[in-house]
Short mmCIF file of C-alpha atoms in Angstrom, two decimals:
data_model
loop_
_atom_site.label_atom_id
_atom_site.label_comp_id
_atom_site.label_asym_id
_atom_site.label_seq_id
_atom_site.Cartn_x
_atom_site.Cartn_y
_atom_site.Cartn_z
CA MET A 1 -0.14 -0.10 -0.11
CA ALA A 2 2.98 2.39 0.65
CA ALA A 3 3.87 2.19 -3.15
CA ALA A 4 0.58 2.87 -4.29
CA VAL A 5 0.41 6.63 -2.46
CA PRO A 6 2.65 8.27 -4.93
CA LEU A 7 0.77 6.88 -7.74
CA ALA A 8 -2.33 8.03 -6.53
CA VAL A 9 -0.95 11.41 -6.17
CA LEU A 10 0.76 11.60 -9.74
CA ALA A 11 -2.79 10.69 -11.20
CA LEU A 12 -4.49 13.65 -9.36
CA LEU A 13 -1.77 16.00 -10.43
CA LEU A 14 -2.19 14.87 -14.22
CA LEU A 15 -5.95 15.13 -14.32
CA GLY A 16 -5.85 18.44 -12.65
CA PRO A 17 -8.36 19.54 -9.81
CA GLY A 18 -11.58 18.23 -11.83
CA GLY A 19 -10.52 14.99 -11.23
CA TRP A 20 -11.37 12.18 -13.96
CA GLY A 21 -14.52 14.86 -15.18
CA TYR A 22 -12.06 17.59 -16.21
CA ALA A 23 -10.85 17.41 -19.81
CA GLU A 24 -10.14 20.18 -21.96
CA PRO A 25 -12.25 20.57 -25.31
CA LEU A 26 -10.78 19.52 -28.56
CA ARG A 27 -9.95 22.68 -30.63
CA ASP A 28 -9.38 21.32 -33.71
CA SER A 29 -11.35 18.77 -35.96
CA LEU A 30 -10.82 16.70 -39.00
CA ARG A 31 -13.31 15.69 -41.92
CA GLU A 32 -12.35 13.55 -44.91
CA GLU A 33 -14.89 12.68 -47.55
CA LEU A 34 -14.49 10.93 -51.59
CA VAL A 35 -16.62 11.65 -54.30
CA ILE A 36 -16.97 9.52 -57.06
CA THR A 37 -18.13 10.95 -60.11
CA PRO A 38 -18.88 9.20 -63.64
CA LEU A 39 -18.29 11.24 -66.43
CA PRO A 40 -20.23 11.85 -69.80
CA SER A 41 -17.12 10.45 -71.61
CA GLY A 42 -17.29 7.12 -69.68
CA ASP A 43 -14.23 8.04 -67.36
CA VAL A 44 -14.45 7.89 -63.84
CA ALA A 45 -13.26 11.06 -61.68
CA ALA A 46 -12.28 10.45 -57.86
CA THR A 47 -11.84 13.68 -55.47
CA PHE A 48 -10.35 13.18 -52.39
CA GLN A 49 -10.88 16.21 -49.60
CA PHE A 50 -9.19 16.19 -46.00
CA ARG A 51 -9.99 19.36 -43.96
CA THR A 52 -8.29 19.94 -40.66
CA ARG A 53 -9.78 22.89 -38.60
CA TRP A 54 -8.19 24.36 -36.06
CA ASP A 55 -10.01 27.40 -33.76
CA SER A 56 -6.88 28.97 -33.03
CA ASP A 57 -5.31 32.47 -33.96
CA LEU A 58 -1.81 31.42 -35.33
CA LEU A 59 -1.55 34.94 -36.04
CA GLN A 60 -2.00 35.87 -32.03
CA GLU A 61 -1.46 33.15 -29.80
CA GLU A 62 1.96 31.70 -29.14
CA VAL A 63 1.34 27.87 -29.84
CA SER A 64 3.75 25.22 -28.99
CA HIS A 65 1.37 22.11 -29.49
CA TYR A 66 -0.15 20.54 -32.43
CA ARG A 67 -2.34 17.60 -32.49
CA LEU A 68 -4.01 17.35 -35.93
CA PHE A 69 -2.89 20.56 -38.01
CA PRO A 70 0.76 19.83 -39.32
CA LYS A 71 3.20 21.95 -37.27
CA ALA A 72 5.26 22.66 -40.13
CA LEU A 73 2.62 24.69 -41.91
CA GLY A 74 1.62 26.29 -38.84
CA GLN A 75 4.95 27.77 -38.01
CA LEU A 76 4.94 28.82 -41.64
CA ILE A 77 1.80 30.78 -40.78
CA SER A 78 3.23 32.37 -37.76
CA LYS A 79 6.70 33.37 -39.09
CA TYR A 80 5.36 35.18 -42.36
CA SER A 81 2.17 36.23 -41.37
CA LEU A 82 0.52 34.06 -44.12
CA ARG A 83 -3.23 35.18 -44.91
CA GLU A 84 -3.84 32.45 -47.36
CA LEU A 85 -2.13 29.67 -49.22
CA HIS A 86 -3.20 27.50 -52.23
CA LEU A 87 -0.61 25.34 -53.84
CA SER A 88 -1.65 22.91 -56.61
CA LEU A 89 0.18 20.14 -58.62
CA THR A 90 -1.13 18.88 -61.53
CA GLN A 91 -0.02 16.14 -64.25
CA GLY A 92 -2.32 16.09 -67.03
CA PHE A 93 -5.30 18.46 -68.39
CA TRP A 94 -8.81 18.55 -67.41
CA ARG A 95 -10.80 18.49 -70.71
CA THR A 96 -13.76 20.67 -69.80
CA ARG A 97 -15.62 19.75 -72.98
CA TYR A 98 -15.84 15.95 -72.40
CA TRP A 99 -15.79 16.12 -68.71
CA GLY A 100 -17.75 18.86 -67.66
CA PRO A 101 -16.89 21.52 -65.64
CA PRO A 102 -14.00 20.72 -63.19
CA PHE A 103 -14.68 19.68 -59.72
CA LEU A 104 -12.47 21.35 -57.80
CA GLN A 105 -11.47 24.76 -58.53
CA ALA A 106 -9.09 27.39 -56.98
CA PRO A 107 -10.87 29.51 -54.63
CA SER A 108 -11.12 33.32 -55.55
CA GLY A 109 -8.09 35.66 -54.52
CA THR A 110 -7.41 38.26 -51.78
CA ASP A 111 -6.33 41.71 -51.61
CA HIS A 112 -3.98 42.55 -54.96
CA TYR A 113 -1.82 44.46 -52.96
CA PHE A 114 -0.75 40.99 -50.63
CA LEU A 115 -1.54 38.59 -53.43
CA ARG A 116 1.24 36.44 -54.93
CA TYR A 117 0.65 34.49 -58.20
CA ALA A 118 3.09 32.27 -59.84
CA VAL A 119 2.88 29.12 -62.03
CA LEU A 120 5.51 26.40 -63.42
CA PRO A 121 3.99 25.13 -66.19
CA ARG A 122 6.48 22.09 -65.95
CA GLU A 123 8.61 20.59 -63.79
CA VAL A 124 12.28 19.79 -65.51
CA VAL A 125 13.35 17.38 -62.66
CA CYS A 126 11.02 14.60 -61.73
CA THR A 127 9.97 14.70 -58.32
CA GLU A 128 7.57 12.55 -55.89
CA ASN A 129 5.43 15.18 -54.49
CA LEU A 130 2.96 12.79 -53.08
CA THR A 131 4.63 10.99 -50.10
CA PRO A 132 5.27 14.82 -48.55
CA TRP A 133 1.47 15.49 -49.34
CA LYS A 134 0.19 11.97 -47.28
CA LYS A 135 2.50 13.09 -44.42
CA LEU A 136 0.75 15.98 -43.51
CA LEU A 137 -2.54 14.13 -43.07
CA PRO A 138 -3.36 13.19 -39.20
CA CYS A 139 -3.71 9.37 -40.04
CA SER A 140 -1.12 9.63 -42.87
CA SER A 141 -1.88 6.52 -44.83
CA LYS A 142 -2.39 4.11 -42.25
CA ALA A 143 -6.48 4.78 -41.87
CA GLY A 144 -9.47 6.23 -43.20
CA LEU A 145 -9.84 7.36 -47.25
CA SER A 146 -6.30 7.98 -47.21
CA VAL A 147 -5.06 4.14 -47.53
CA LEU A 148 -6.63 4.40 -51.54
CA LEU A 149 -3.77 6.76 -52.09
CA LYS A 150 -1.56 4.40 -53.92
CA ALA A 151 1.11 6.06 -55.98
CA ASP A 152 1.66 3.66 -58.72
CA ARG A 153 -2.46 3.85 -59.31
CA LEU A 154 -2.66 7.67 -59.09
CA PHE A 155 0.06 8.31 -61.36
CA HIS A 156 -1.30 6.27 -64.15
CA THR A 157 -3.98 7.90 -64.85
CA SER A 158 -5.66 10.49 -67.41
CA TYR A 159 -5.21 13.54 -65.11
CA HIS A 160 -3.80 13.99 -61.44
CA SER A 161 -4.17 16.90 -59.26
CA GLN A 162 -3.28 17.40 -55.80
CA ALA A 163 -3.36 20.76 -53.50
CA VAL A 164 -3.15 22.48 -50.41
CA HIS A 165 -5.42 25.22 -49.19
CA ILE A 166 -4.70 27.17 -46.38
CA ARG A 167 -7.03 29.87 -45.12
CA PRO A 168 -8.47 31.62 -42.15
CA VAL A 169 -12.38 30.92 -41.04
CA CYS A 170 -14.60 33.18 -39.04
CA ARG A 171 -15.95 31.52 -36.10
CA ASN A 172 -19.40 33.71 -35.89
CA ALA A 173 -21.35 36.06 -37.97
CA ARG A 174 -19.23 39.11 -36.68
CA CYS A 175 -15.73 37.60 -37.53
CA THR A 176 -14.16 38.55 -33.73
CA SER A 177 -12.13 35.20 -33.71
CA VAL A 178 -11.41 33.24 -36.33
CA SER A 179 -10.18 29.39 -36.90
CA TRP A 180 -7.47 28.15 -39.12
CA GLU A 181 -8.66 25.54 -42.13
CA LEU A 182 -6.23 23.52 -44.31
CA ARG A 183 -7.78 21.53 -46.94
CA GLN A 184 -5.91 19.00 -48.84
CA THR A 185 -7.63 18.04 -51.99
CA LEU A 186 -6.73 15.08 -54.43
CA SER A 187 -8.30 14.52 -57.71
CA VAL A 188 -7.93 12.17 -60.38
CA VAL A 189 -9.40 10.69 -63.59
CA PHE A 190 -9.31 6.95 -64.58
CA ASP A 191 -9.88 5.64 -67.74
CA ALA A 192 -12.70 3.35 -67.19
CA PHE A 193 -12.38 1.42 -70.75
CA VAL A 194 -8.42 0.71 -69.92
CA THR A 195 -9.10 -0.24 -66.23
CA GLY A 196 -12.09 -1.98 -66.80
CA GLN A 197 -11.04 -3.73 -70.23
CA GLY A 198 -13.19 -2.21 -72.40
CA LYS A 199 -16.37 -1.95 -70.25
CA LYS A 200 -17.46 1.18 -68.15
CA ASP A 201 -17.98 -0.72 -64.39
CA TRP A 202 -15.78 -0.10 -61.87
CA SER A 203 -14.84 -0.43 -58.28
CA LEU A 204 -12.67 0.70 -55.48
CA PHE A 205 -10.62 -2.16 -55.69
CA ARG A 206 -10.21 -1.90 -59.80
CA MET A 207 -9.12 1.90 -59.83
CA PHE A 208 -6.96 1.72 -56.25
CA SER A 209 -6.09 -1.92 -56.10
CA ARG A 210 -7.24 -1.37 -52.15
CA THR A 211 -10.77 -1.20 -50.76
CA LEU A 212 -11.62 0.45 -47.54
CA THR A 213 -11.37 -1.21 -43.83
CA GLU A 214 -11.71 1.46 -41.34
CA PRO A 215 -12.24 5.22 -40.88
CA CYS A 216 -9.34 7.52 -39.35
CA PRO A 217 -9.95 7.35 -35.37
CA LEU A 218 -9.20 10.93 -35.55
CA ALA A 219 -11.70 11.58 -37.91
CA SER A 220 -15.14 13.11 -36.89
CA GLU A 221 -16.55 12.52 -40.32
CA SER A 222 -15.77 10.17 -42.97
CA ARG A 223 -18.15 9.47 -46.06
CA VAL A 224 -18.00 8.36 -49.62
CA TYR A 225 -20.11 9.86 -52.26
CA VAL A 226 -21.41 8.34 -55.18
CA ASP A 227 -23.15 10.20 -58.21
CA ILE A 228 -25.78 8.34 -59.30
CA THR A 229 -27.96 10.82 -60.86
CA SER A 230 -28.59 8.94 -63.95
CA SER A 231 -29.61 6.04 -61.62
CA SER A 232 -32.53 8.03 -60.00
CA GLN A 233 -33.39 9.37 -63.56
CA ASP A 234 -33.68 5.96 -64.67
CA ASN A 235 -33.69 3.06 -62.32
CA GLU A 236 -32.45 0.58 -65.34
CA THR A 237 -29.33 2.38 -66.53
CA LEU A 238 -27.06 1.72 -63.60
CA GLU A 239 -26.43 -0.21 -59.77
CA VAL A 240 -24.34 0.43 -57.00
CA ASN A 241 -23.52 -2.24 -54.38
CA PRO A 242 -23.77 -2.54 -51.70
CA PRO A 243 -26.74 -0.60 -51.61
CA PRO A 244 -25.86 2.85 -50.01
CA LEU A 245 -28.24 3.60 -46.75
CA THR A 246 -28.85 7.19 -47.39
CA THR A 247 -28.50 9.41 -50.35
CA TYR A 248 -28.13 13.37 -50.67
CA GLN A 249 -29.17 15.65 -53.28
CA ASP A 250 -27.81 19.16 -54.00
CA VAL A 251 -27.41 21.51 -56.61
CA ILE A 252 -23.77 21.31 -58.18
CA LEU A 253 -22.69 23.54 -61.12
CA GLY A 254 -26.26 24.29 -62.13
CA THR A 255 -27.52 20.65 -62.39
CA ARG A 256 -29.40 18.99 -59.46
CA LYS A 257 -27.32 16.22 -58.35
CA THR A 258 -28.05 12.47 -56.32
CA TYR A 259 -25.45 11.13 -54.38
CA ALA A 260 -25.28 7.63 -53.04
CA VAL A 261 -24.05 8.00 -48.85
CA TYR A 262 -21.35 5.71 -47.34
CA ASP A 263 -20.10 6.65 -43.69
CA LEU A 264 -17.50 4.85 -42.78
CA LEU A 265 -18.50 5.71 -38.67
CA ASP A 266 -21.37 3.87 -39.36
CA MET A 267 -20.87 0.33 -38.61
CA ALA A 268 -23.31 -0.69 -40.84
CA VAL A 269 -21.56 0.22 -43.63
CA ILE A 270 -18.52 -1.93 -43.03
CA SER A 271 -19.29 -5.47 -43.45
CA SER A 272 -18.74 -8.20 -41.25
CA SER A 273 -15.30 -8.82 -42.86
CA ARG A 274 -14.46 -5.05 -42.36
CA ASN A 275 -14.49 -4.40 -46.26
CA LEU A 276 -16.05 -1.59 -48.21
CA ASN A 277 -15.68 -2.33 -51.88
CA ILE A 278 -17.97 0.02 -53.79
CA GLN A 279 -18.95 -1.18 -57.31
CA LEU A 280 -21.02 0.23 -60.21
CA LYS A 281 -22.07 -1.86 -63.03
CA TRP A 282 -24.12 -0.04 -66.00
CA LYS A 283 -27.47 -2.50 -67.16
CA ARG A 284 -27.97 -0.61 -70.02
CA PRO A 285 -24.99 1.68 -71.46
CA LEU A 286 -26.11 4.77 -72.99
CA GLU A 287 -24.90 4.43 -76.61
CA ASN A 288 -24.71 6.96 -79.58
CA GLU A 289 -25.84 9.73 -76.98
CA ALA A 290 -23.28 12.92 -77.18
CA PRO A 291 -22.28 14.00 -73.83
CA PRO A 292 -23.60 17.41 -72.69
CA VAL A 293 -21.61 20.48 -73.25
CA PRO A 294 -20.73 22.56 -70.70
CA PHE A 295 -22.26 26.47 -70.85
CA LEU A 296 -18.34 27.58 -70.21
CA HIS A 297 -15.52 26.00 -72.10
CA ALA A 298 -12.17 27.33 -73.51
CA GLN A 299 -9.57 26.59 -75.82
CA ARG A 300 -5.87 28.03 -76.34
CA TYR A 301 -3.44 27.42 -79.06
CA VAL A 302 -0.46 29.18 -80.66
CA SER A 303 0.16 30.02 -84.71
CA GLY A 304 2.19 31.31 -87.21
CA TYR A 305 5.53 29.99 -88.42
CA GLY A 306 9.14 30.19 -88.41
CA LEU A 307 10.93 31.14 -85.09
CA GLN A 308 10.58 34.91 -85.02
CA LYS A 309 6.68 35.72 -84.63
CA GLY A 310 3.68 34.35 -83.73
CA GLU A 311 0.39 35.09 -82.58
CA LEU A 312 -1.53 33.48 -79.20
CA SER A 313 -5.38 32.25 -79.39
CA THR A 314 -7.89 31.78 -76.69
CA LEU A 315 -11.34 30.77 -77.94
CA LEU A 316 -14.09 31.54 -75.30
CA TYR A 317 -17.38 29.33 -75.79
CA ASN A 318 -20.82 30.23 -74.39
CA THR A 319 -23.03 27.65 -75.31
CA HIS A 320 -26.07 29.13 -72.91
CA PRO A 321 -29.09 29.33 -75.83
CA TYR A 322 -30.01 32.79 -74.60
CA ARG A 323 -28.10 34.33 -71.58
CA ALA A 324 -24.90 36.52 -71.68
CA PHE A 325 -22.38 36.50 -68.96
CA PRO A 326 -19.14 38.26 -68.67
CA VAL A 327 -15.58 36.35 -68.17
CA LEU A 328 -12.57 37.69 -66.19
CA LEU A 329 -9.35 36.55 -68.38
CA LEU A 330 -5.70 36.41 -67.04
CA ASP A 331 -2.99 35.55 -68.58
CA THR A 332 0.78 35.55 -67.71
CA VAL A 333 3.09 35.53 -71.03
CA PRO A 334 6.90 34.60 -70.52
CA TRP A 335 9.25 37.86 -70.93
CA TYR A 336 11.16 36.06 -73.73
CA LEU A 337 7.57 36.28 -75.69
CA ARG A 338 7.59 40.00 -76.25
CA LEU A 339 3.73 40.71 -77.12
CA TYR A 340 2.49 43.69 -79.14
CA VAL A 341 -0.19 44.86 -77.36
CA HIS A 342 -1.45 47.05 -80.32
CA THR A 343 -2.65 43.96 -81.81
CA LEU A 344 -4.86 42.40 -79.18
CA THR A 345 -8.18 41.70 -80.84
CA ILE A 346 -11.29 40.12 -79.47
CA THR A 347 -13.97 39.19 -81.79
CA SER A 348 -17.60 37.67 -81.14
CA LYS A 349 -19.71 36.35 -83.84
CA GLY A 350 -17.59 38.17 -86.38
CA LYS A 351 -17.80 41.30 -84.95
CA GLU A 352 -15.35 43.27 -82.45
CA ASN A 353 -15.93 42.97 -79.08
CA LYS A 354 -14.35 45.55 -76.48
CA PRO A 355 -13.58 44.53 -72.92
CA SER A 356 -15.44 46.05 -70.16
CA TYR A 357 -11.90 46.29 -68.38
CA ILE A 358 -8.20 45.75 -69.38
CA HIS A 359 -5.24 45.79 -67.13
CA TYR A 360 -1.83 45.42 -68.50
CA GLN A 361 1.53 45.04 -66.76
CA PRO A 362 4.64 44.96 -69.28
CA ALA A 363 7.40 42.32 -68.74
CA GLN A 364 10.97 43.18 -67.53
CA ASP A 365 13.81 40.78 -69.07
CA ARG A 366 14.51 38.20 -66.52
CA LEU A 367 12.70 39.45 -63.89
CA GLN A 368 9.15 39.12 -64.64
CA PRO A 369 6.51 38.33 -67.09
CA HIS A 370 3.88 39.95 -68.92
CA LEU A 371 0.45 40.15 -67.24
CA LEU A 372 -2.71 40.93 -68.98
CA GLU A 373 -6.60 41.14 -67.35
CA MET A 374 -9.73 41.18 -69.21
CA LEU A 375 -13.31 41.42 -68.40
CA ILE A 376 -15.22 40.16 -71.71
CA GLN A 377 -18.45 39.92 -72.33
CA LEU A 378 -19.57 37.00 -74.21
CA PRO A 379 -22.89 36.99 -76.35
CA ALA A 380 -25.26 33.67 -76.17
CA ASN A 381 -24.39 30.62 -78.31
CA SER A 382 -21.30 32.12 -79.69
CA VAL A 383 -17.64 31.77 -79.70
CA SER A 384 -14.92 34.52 -78.80
CA LYS A 385 -11.95 34.71 -79.99
CA VAL A 386 -8.90 36.68 -77.98
CA SER A 387 -5.85 36.82 -80.13
CA ILE A 388 -2.41 38.53 -79.66
CA GLN A 389 1.12 38.86 -81.73
CA PHE A 390 4.40 37.98 -80.35
CA GLU A 391 8.08 38.06 -80.97
CA ARG A 392 10.50 35.50 -80.06
CA ALA A 393 13.23 36.69 -78.13
CA LEU A 394 17.26 35.34 -78.43
CA LEU A 395 18.17 33.95 -74.93
CA LYS A 396 21.64 33.72 -73.76
CA TRP A 397 23.02 30.50 -74.12
CA THR A 398 23.30 29.77 -70.30
CA GLU A 399 19.42 30.48 -70.00
CA TYR A 400 18.58 27.36 -72.31
CA THR A 401 16.92 24.35 -70.60
CA PRO A 402 18.82 21.13 -70.91
CA ASP A 403 16.17 20.04 -73.84
CA PRO A 404 16.28 23.45 -75.49
CA ASN A 405 14.55 21.64 -78.97
CA HIS A 406 11.64 20.09 -76.67
CA GLY A 407 10.17 23.73 -76.19
CA PHE A 408 9.21 26.35 -73.58
CA TYR A 409 6.10 25.99 -71.89
CA VAL A 410 3.62 29.03 -71.52
CA SER A 411 1.33 28.85 -68.53
CA PRO A 412 -2.37 28.22 -69.36
CA SER A 413 -5.06 31.31 -69.43
CA VAL A 414 -7.32 31.61 -66.30
CA ILE A 415 -10.81 32.21 -66.90
CA SER A 416 -13.12 33.13 -64.20
CA ALA A 417 -16.93 33.72 -64.50
CA LEU A 418 -20.51 33.47 -62.80
CA VAL A 419 -22.30 30.84 -65.14
CA PRO A 420 -26.26 31.06 -65.51
CA SER A 421 -27.53 28.03 -63.84
CA MET A 422 -30.71 25.77 -65.17
CA VAL A 423 -31.92 24.94 -61.82
CA ALA A 424 -31.91 27.50 -58.83
CA ALA A 425 -29.94 26.91 -55.48
CA LYS A 426 -30.60 26.98 -52.12
CA PRO A 427 -28.72 28.51 -49.62
CA VAL A 428 -27.19 25.85 -47.56
CA ASP A 429 -25.29 25.51 -44.03
CA TRP A 430 -21.62 24.95 -44.95
CA GLU A 431 -20.86 23.29 -41.62
CA GLU A 432 -23.68 20.42 -42.02
CA SER A 433 -23.33 19.98 -45.56
CA PRO A 434 -20.90 17.88 -47.53
CA LEU A 435 -17.32 19.74 -48.16
CA PHE A 436 -17.56 19.13 -52.16
CA SER A 437 -20.58 21.73 -51.77
CA SER A 438 -18.65 24.67 -50.46
CA LEU A 439 -16.23 24.46 -53.47
CA PHE A 440 -19.23 25.93 -55.86
CA PRO A 441 -19.45 29.40 -54.03
CA VAL A 442 -22.89 30.77 -55.20
CA SER A 443 -23.73 34.17 -55.51
CA ASP A 444 -27.39 34.18 -55.68
CA SER A 445 -29.87 31.14 -56.69
CA SER A 446 -29.41 31.81 -60.77
CA SER A 447 -25.59 31.49 -61.20
CA TYR A 448 -22.85 29.92 -59.83
CA PHE A 449 -18.94 30.44 -59.95
CA VAL A 450 -16.47 28.68 -62.04
CA ARG A 451 -12.65 28.77 -62.60
CA LEU A 452 -11.41 27.10 -65.83
CA TYR A 453 -7.63 26.47 -66.91
CA THR A 454 -7.02 26.34 -70.67
CA GLU A 455 -4.22 23.96 -71.83
CA PRO A 456 -0.36 25.02 -71.21
CA LEU A 457 1.39 25.98 -74.63
CA LEU A 458 4.66 24.40 -75.98
CA VAL A 459 6.69 27.39 -77.97
CA SER A 460 9.74 27.18 -79.75
CA LEU A 461 12.35 29.74 -79.59
CA PRO A 462 15.33 30.38 -81.78
CA THR A 463 18.12 27.72 -80.57
CA PRO A 464 21.84 28.07 -81.50
CA ASP A 465 23.60 25.02 -82.50
CA PHE A 466 25.08 23.91 -79.36
CA SER A 467 27.06 21.12 -81.11
CA MET A 468 29.46 24.05 -82.52
CA PRO A 469 30.64 25.43 -79.29
CA TYR A 470 31.28 21.89 -78.25
CA ASN A 471 33.77 21.55 -81.91
CA VAL A 472 35.55 24.80 -80.87
CA ILE A 473 36.41 23.85 -77.54
CA CYS A 474 37.57 20.55 -79.09
CA LEU A 475 39.57 22.18 -81.82
CA THR A 476 40.64 25.03 -79.58
CA CYS A 477 41.95 22.81 -76.59
CA THR A 478 43.67 20.44 -79.07
CA VAL A 479 45.38 23.23 -80.60
CA VAL A 480 46.68 24.84 -77.06
CA ALA A 481 47.88 21.80 -76.27
CA VAL A 482 50.10 20.70 -79.38
CA CYS A 483 51.60 24.24 -79.40
CA TYR A 484 52.10 24.81 -75.66
CA GLY A 485 53.21 21.61 -75.13
CA SER A 486 55.79 21.85 -78.22
CA PHE A 487 56.99 25.22 -76.65
CA TYR A 488 57.11 24.71 -73.13
CA ASN A 489 59.21 21.15 -74.05
CA LEU A 490 61.85 23.39 -75.38
CA LEU A 491 61.96 26.30 -72.82
CA THR A 492 62.27 23.78 -70.32
CA ARG A 493 64.72 20.71 -71.58
CA THR A 494 68.05 20.87 -70.65
CA PHE A 495 70.57 19.82 -73.72
CA HIS A 496 74.12 17.86 -72.80
CA ILE A 497 76.53 17.11 -75.33
CA GLU A 498 77.78 13.41 -75.05
CA GLU A 499 81.06 11.97 -76.58
CA PRO A 500 80.72 9.15 -78.79
CA SER A 501 81.94 5.91 -76.81
CA THR A 502 85.03 4.07 -78.15
CA GLY A 503 85.92 0.63 -78.01
CA GLY A 504 82.70 -0.96 -78.62
CA LEU A 505 81.36 -4.60 -77.16
CA ALA A 506 84.79 -5.84 -77.05
CA LYS A 507 86.08 -3.30 -74.64
CA ARG A 508 82.84 -3.34 -72.38
CA LEU A 509 83.49 -7.19 -71.78
CA ALA A 510 86.91 -6.80 -70.84
CA ASN A 511 85.96 -4.09 -68.41
CA LEU A 512 83.25 -6.72 -67.07
CA ILE A 513 85.95 -9.53 -66.57
CA ARG A 514 88.24 -7.10 -64.92
CA ARG A 515 85.64 -5.81 -62.68
CA ALA A 516 84.84 -9.63 -61.56
CA ARG A 517 88.89 -9.82 -61.25
CA GLY A 518 89.15 -6.84 -58.84
CA VAL A 519 91.13 -5.24 -61.59
CA PRO A 520 90.65 -1.52 -62.52
CA PRO A 521 88.68 -1.14 -65.71
CA LEU A 522 90.38 -0.03 -68.97
#
């Protein structure tokens, strides 16, 4: 009994004055979800979201203990007084014309005096970015939805994009206190015909080579949403197994959607074998039916011939039958493409279309790119063309990439717009609704916000013949070695005059014999 007394005292000290009933309320939470969407082209899109929210003002408070929020990001916010951070790494191009509007889009900016925007169209050195991204998750890839993040499956897809979004969120209506929100998103598009051997059917195991076994123990919400809009309209179209216990309906990008909901925290969802493998089978495939065309999509290309001048063109499509709406076009062009601003032309339906707003910031050689921002009104059911001519600059030989003949990449254009909606949207509670609902901010019930990115461009620049410097270097080194070596040899060599020897072989033999006898040589 004497040894039990100090243990009891230590327990009371650790628990505090409230004893067993006292516990500090948790100030952070984790929500995770996966949305699976069959695309009109027959492909399958999978979108992961992991949201960590921390009720702490990192800019005002000194924080030393981190539970769910990554310490590396928390220290970054505190040290540099960071307001927002949006970083995305994308491989591939989202084909809006065939896949519909992008499910994950970048949020709107902050004050332009504090906004920093940068784009790297191509990564010259190949790096693996998925592992550091997964290490930011509270459960890493050990449990929950993150067990599906298998690198060899994700990187062999038609489209792959992972992002990190950090921003402050108001806790109340007056915004007297803020919380910090970290969203880690990952979106991939699987080619169903390749993975399904020519069929549109899919399953979690077929796409990710893994199934779901348990939720993340640190998560307060862990759900999987499957788009079954086609099934709700026609029960004979597709079949989802296992059957969902609940469904969710919402207006997404102007269209009413129906989702099957699988809550991993519900013990009834995970079978007795602790395995959830969601499968979708098409009973009657839709044949000879054109996929729906989104109201807004864009295309960009470079034209011209030779390596001196060219033209950048962007096509903006408004397929709405009777509604016109404005779009904000943002272009960043590298400095080595010298833009001729006086050649900027905008045409719609064969007529000139003057922008309502235009802002241009010229480039500085080797310091900053061109910045062109315009507000353009798109007429209903039209194609608007934005074109501008440029001249290619000649770089220094040290500024070329290791593969200069491959070309140089130009970052994509950014298009932001409020697109008219065919279905009126109702205001929702963002905390109670799924995470993906907050990706589509709505100004009113008649429109929804969309941000699109065009494809990056590959432009060839005047490239010198790098084999000529190599030949010159080799020839110069050879000439220098021969001439300098001979001249140095003549300057440093010492010459001695040797008298011709007499006696020949007989004399040398006689000296050897005399030396053997101990007689002095001749």
